[in-house]
Amino acid sequence: MLKQNKWKLLATSLIILVPILVGLVLWPKLPDTMPTHFGLDGTADGWNGKGFGVFGLPLILLGAHLFCIILTSADPKSQNIGRKPIALLFWLMPIVSLVMNMAIYAYILGTRINMLFICICLVGIMEIVLGNYLPKVQQNYTFGLKLPWTLHDPENWNRTHRLAGRCSIISGVILIVTAILNTPWVVVISLCPNVLVPTLYSFVYDLRHRPHHE
């Protein structure tokens, strides 16, 4: 997978680092301590030095990006993931890096911006996109609900991921509505069923369909 996508890996990695260049341009205008965490009311409640704010966050995202790509490329069943989910994997961190870091710069420079709204909407959109891809992913070891029962039975995998896709789309819509209505406490409630419901379904399906002699 790495050989076929080496230029995409290079391009996406460089995009993740674009906020560093923007930070260097804005360096004289940035405070010595920058907000790096925001509470449920959308205001900053965690701070770090300017160096970490400009360099640290993009580099952490770059590390996560490379780790996910390398781990997925080592999957012996990576061909089962599909072209579109792989594309999502490549572009997820670049989008997060650009949106979140640029939003932080805008917040610092005095733009009236609700960081919580942006974060929740971003997660909601990703949930909807992911929900459309999950039902199309075949058995693999890195992408999807890698449970003993889904990996044991292809039919269990397919049924579980069709349900997981629906749950993810519903969760994404709820998150976007939550951001609009400014009810952040709903976030946890809407995300938990994403994993719990498909996992329970997969387990029950396995109990009902696994041959008794196994």
CSV table of C-alpha atoms in Angstrom, one decimal:
chain,number,residue,atom,x,y,z
A,1,MET,CA,0.0,0.0,0.0
A,2,LEU,CA,2.8,2.4,0.8
A,3,LYS,CA,4.5,2.0,-2.6
A,4,GLN,CA,1.2,2.7,-4.5
A,5,ASN,CA,0.5,5.8,-2.3
A,6,LYS,CA,4.0,7.2,-1.6
A,7,TRP,CA,3.2,10.5,-3.2
A,8,LYS,CA,-0.2,10.8,-1.5
A,9,LEU,CA,1.6,10.0,1.8
A,10,LEU,CA,4.1,12.8,1.1
A,11,ALA,CA,1.5,15.3,0.1
A,12,THR,CA,-0.8,14.6,3.1
A,13,SER,CA,2.1,14.8,5.5
A,14,LEU,CA,3.2,18.2,4.2
A,15,ILE,CA,-0.4,19.4,4.4
A,16,ILE,CA,-0.5,18.4,8.1
A,17,LEU,CA,2.6,20.7,8.6
A,18,VAL,CA,1.1,23.7,6.8
A,19,PRO,CA,-0.1,25.2,10.1
A,20,ILE,CA,3.6,25.4,11.2
A,21,LEU,CA,4.3,27.7,8.3
A,22,VAL,CA,1.3,29.8,9.1
A,23,GLY,CA,2.4,29.9,12.8
A,24,LEU,CA,5.8,31.1,11.8
A,25,VAL,CA,4.3,33.9,9.7
A,26,LEU,CA,2.1,34.9,12.6
A,27,TRP,CA,4.8,34.4,15.2
A,28,PRO,CA,5.2,38.0,16.2
A,29,LYS,CA,1.4,38.3,16.8
A,30,LEU,CA,1.1,35.1,18.8
A,31,PRO,CA,1.2,35.2,22.7
A,32,ASP,CA,3.8,33.4,24.6
A,33,THR,CA,1.2,31.0,25.8
A,34,MET,CA,-1.3,29.6,23.4
A,35,PRO,CA,-4.6,27.8,24.1
A,36,THR,CA,-4.4,24.1,23.2
A,37,HIS,CA,-7.5,22.7,24.9
A,38,PHE,CA,-11.1,24.0,25.2
A,39,GLY,CA,-13.9,23.2,27.6
A,40,LEU,CA,-17.5,22.4,27.1
A,41,ASP,CA,-18.4,26.1,27.0
A,42,GLY,CA,-16.0,26.6,24.1
A,43,THR,CA,-13.5,28.7,26.0
A,44,ALA,CA,-9.8,27.9,26.5
A,45,ASP,CA,-9.0,25.9,29.6
A,46,GLY,CA,-5.6,24.5,28.7
A,47,TRP,CA,-2.5,26.4,27.7
A,48,ASN,CA,1.0,25.7,26.4
A,49,GLY,CA,4.0,27.6,25.2
A,50,LYS,CA,4.1,29.2,21.8
A,51,GLY,CA,6.6,26.7,20.5
A,52,PHE,CA,4.3,23.8,21.4
A,53,GLY,CA,1.3,25.6,20.0
A,54,VAL,CA,2.9,26.2,16.6
A,55,PHE,CA,5.1,23.1,16.2
A,56,GLY,CA,3.8,20.5,18.7
A,57,LEU,CA,0.2,20.0,17.6
A,58,PRO,CA,1.0,19.5,13.9
A,59,LEU,CA,3.9,17.2,14.7
A,60,ILE,CA,1.7,15.1,17.0
A,61,LEU,CA,-0.9,14.8,14.2
A,62,LEU,CA,1.9,13.9,11.8
A,63,GLY,CA,3.1,11.2,14.1
A,64,ALA,CA,-0.5,9.8,14.4
A,65,HIS,CA,-0.9,10.0,10.6
A,66,LEU,CA,2.3,8.0,9.9
A,67,PHE,CA,1.5,5.5,12.6
A,68,CYS,CA,-2.0,4.8,11.2
A,69,ILE,CA,-0.7,4.5,7.6
A,70,ILE,CA,2.2,2.3,8.4
A,71,LEU,CA,0.1,0.1,10.6
A,72,THR,CA,-2.6,-0.3,7.9
A,73,SER,CA,0.0,-1.0,5.2
A,74,ALA,CA,1.3,-3.9,7.3
A,75,ASP,CA,-2.1,-5.5,7.5
A,76,PRO,CA,-2.1,-8.7,5.4
A,77,LYS,CA,-5.7,-8.0,4.5
A,78,SER,CA,-5.3,-4.3,3.7
A,79,GLN,CA,-6.7,-4.9,0.2
A,80,ASN,CA,-10.1,-5.7,1.8
A,81,ILE,CA,-10.4,-2.2,3.2
A,82,GLY,CA,-11.3,-0.6,0.0
A,83,ARG,CA,-10.1,2.4,-2.0
A,84,LYS,CA,-12.4,5.0,-0.4
A,85,PRO,CA,-11.8,4.1,3.2
A,86,ILE,CA,-8.0,4.1,2.5
A,87,ALA,CA,-8.4,7.6,1.0
A,88,LEU,CA,-10.3,8.7,4.2
A,89,LEU,CA,-7.4,7.3,6.3
A,90,PHE,CA,-4.9,9.4,4.3
A,91,TRP,CA,-6.9,12.7,4.5
A,92,LEU,CA,-8.3,12.5,8.0
A,93,MET,CA,-5.3,14.0,9.8
A,94,PRO,CA,-4.6,16.7,7.2
A,95,ILE,CA,-8.2,17.9,7.5
A,96,VAL,CA,-8.0,17.9,11.3
A,97,SER,CA,-4.7,19.7,11.3
A,98,LEU,CA,-5.8,22.4,9.0
A,99,VAL,CA,-9.2,23.0,10.6
A,100,MET,CA,-8.2,22.8,14.2
A,101,ASN,CA,-4.9,24.7,14.0
A,102,MET,CA,-6.3,27.5,11.8
A,103,ALA,CA,-9.2,27.8,14.2
A,104,ILE,CA,-6.8,28.1,17.2
A,105,TYR,CA,-4.9,30.9,15.4
A,106,ALA,CA,-8.2,32.7,14.5
A,107,TYR,CA,-9.3,32.4,18.2
A,108,ILE,CA,-6.0,33.8,19.4
A,109,LEU,CA,-6.1,36.7,17.0
A,110,GLY,CA,-9.5,37.8,18.3
A,111,THR,CA,-11.9,36.3,15.8
A,112,ARG,CA,-15.2,35.4,17.5
A,113,ILE,CA,-15.2,31.7,16.9
A,114,ASN,CA,-16.8,28.9,18.9
A,115,MET,CA,-14.1,26.2,19.1
A,116,LEU,CA,-16.5,23.6,20.6
A,117,PHE,CA,-18.9,24.1,17.6
A,118,ILE,CA,-16.1,23.5,15.2
A,119,CYS,CA,-14.8,20.4,17.0
A,120,ILE,CA,-18.3,18.8,17.3
A,121,CYS,CA,-19.2,19.6,13.7
A,122,LEU,CA,-15.9,18.2,12.4
A,123,VAL,CA,-16.5,15.0,14.4
A,124,GLY,CA,-20.1,14.8,13.2
A,125,ILE,CA,-19.1,15.1,9.5
A,126,MET,CA,-16.4,12.5,9.9
A,127,GLU,CA,-18.9,10.1,11.6
A,128,ILE,CA,-21.3,10.5,8.6
A,129,VAL,CA,-18.5,9.9,6.1
A,130,LEU,CA,-17.3,6.9,8.1
A,131,GLY,CA,-20.8,5.5,8.3
A,132,ASN,CA,-21.1,5.5,4.5
A,133,TYR,CA,-17.8,3.5,4.2
A,134,LEU,CA,-18.1,1.0,7.0
A,135,PRO,CA,-20.7,-1.3,5.3
A,136,LYS,CA,-18.3,-1.6,2.3
A,137,VAL,CA,-15.2,-2.7,4.3
A,138,GLN,CA,-14.4,-6.4,4.2
A,139,GLN,CA,-12.6,-8.3,6.9
A,140,ASN,CA,-9.2,-6.9,7.9
A,141,TYR,CA,-7.1,-6.3,11.0
A,142,THR,CA,-6.9,-2.5,11.2
A,143,PHE,CA,-10.1,-0.8,9.9
A,144,GLY,CA,-13.5,-1.4,11.5
A,145,LEU,CA,-14.8,-3.4,14.5
A,146,LYS,CA,-12.1,-6.0,15.0
A,147,LEU,CA,-13.9,-8.3,17.4
A,148,PRO,CA,-13.3,-12.0,17.8
A,149,TRP,CA,-16.7,-12.7,16.4
A,150,THR,CA,-16.4,-10.4,13.3
A,151,LEU,CA,-13.0,-11.8,12.5
A,152,HIS,CA,-14.2,-15.3,12.9
A,153,ASP,CA,-17.2,-15.1,10.6
A,154,PRO,CA,-17.4,-13.0,7.4
A,155,GLU,CA,-21.2,-12.8,7.6
A,156,ASN,CA,-21.0,-11.5,11.2
A,157,TRP,CA,-18.5,-8.9,10.0
A,158,ASN,CA,-20.7,-7.7,7.1
A,159,ARG,CA,-23.9,-7.5,9.2
A,160,THR,CA,-22.1,-5.8,12.1
A,161,HIS,CA,-20.6,-3.2,9.9
A,162,ARG,CA,-23.8,-2.5,8.1
A,163,LEU,CA,-25.3,-1.7,11.6
A,164,ALA,CA,-22.2,0.2,12.6
A,165,GLY,CA,-22.5,2.3,9.5
A,166,ARG,CA,-26.1,3.3,10.3
A,167,CYS,CA,-25.2,4.0,14.0
A,168,SER,CA,-22.3,6.2,12.8
A,169,ILE,CA,-24.5,8.2,10.4
A,170,ILE,CA,-27.1,8.7,13.1
A,171,SER,CA,-24.5,9.7,15.6
A,172,GLY,CA,-23.0,12.2,13.1
A,173,VAL,CA,-26.3,13.9,12.5
A,174,ILE,CA,-27.0,14.1,16.2
A,175,LEU,CA,-23.5,15.7,16.8
A,176,ILE,CA,-24.1,18.4,14.2
A,177,VAL,CA,-27.6,19.2,15.7
A,178,THR,CA,-25.9,19.2,19.1
A,179,ALA,CA,-23.4,21.7,17.9
A,180,ILE,CA,-26.1,23.9,16.5
A,181,LEU,CA,-28.2,23.7,19.6
A,182,ASN,CA,-25.2,24.1,21.9
A,183,THR,CA,-25.9,21.0,24.0
A,184,PRO,CA,-22.4,19.5,24.3
A,185,TRP,CA,-23.4,17.0,27.0
A,186,VAL,CA,-25.2,15.0,24.3
A,187,VAL,CA,-21.8,14.3,22.6
A,188,VAL,CA,-20.9,11.4,24.9
A,189,ILE,CA,-24.4,10.0,24.8
A,190,SER,CA,-24.4,10.0,21.0
A,191,LEU,CA,-20.9,8.5,20.6
A,192,CYS,CA,-21.2,5.5,23.0
A,193,PRO,CA,-23.8,3.6,21.0
A,194,ASN,CA,-21.5,3.7,18.0
A,195,VAL,CA,-19.4,1.0,19.6
A,196,LEU,CA,-21.7,-0.6,22.2
A,197,VAL,CA,-24.6,-1.3,19.9
A,198,PRO,CA,-22.7,-3.0,17.0
A,199,THR,CA,-20.5,-4.9,19.5
A,200,LEU,CA,-23.5,-6.3,21.4
A,201,TYR,CA,-25.2,-7.2,18.1
A,202,SER,CA,-22.1,-9.0,16.9
A,203,PHE,CA,-21.8,-11.0,20.1
A,204,VAL,CA,-25.5,-12.0,20.1
A,205,TYR,CA,-25.3,-12.9,16.4
A,206,ASP,CA,-22.3,-15.1,17.1
A,207,LEU,CA,-24.1,-16.9,19.9
A,208,ARG,CA,-27.1,-17.6,17.7
A,209,HIS,CA,-25.2,-18.7,14.6
A,210,ARG,CA,-22.0,-20.4,15.6
A,211,PRO,CA,-22.1,-24.2,15.2
A,212,HIS,CA,-22.6,-25.9,18.6
A,213,HIS,CA,-19.5,-28.1,18.1
A,214,GLU,CA,-17.1,-25.1,18.0
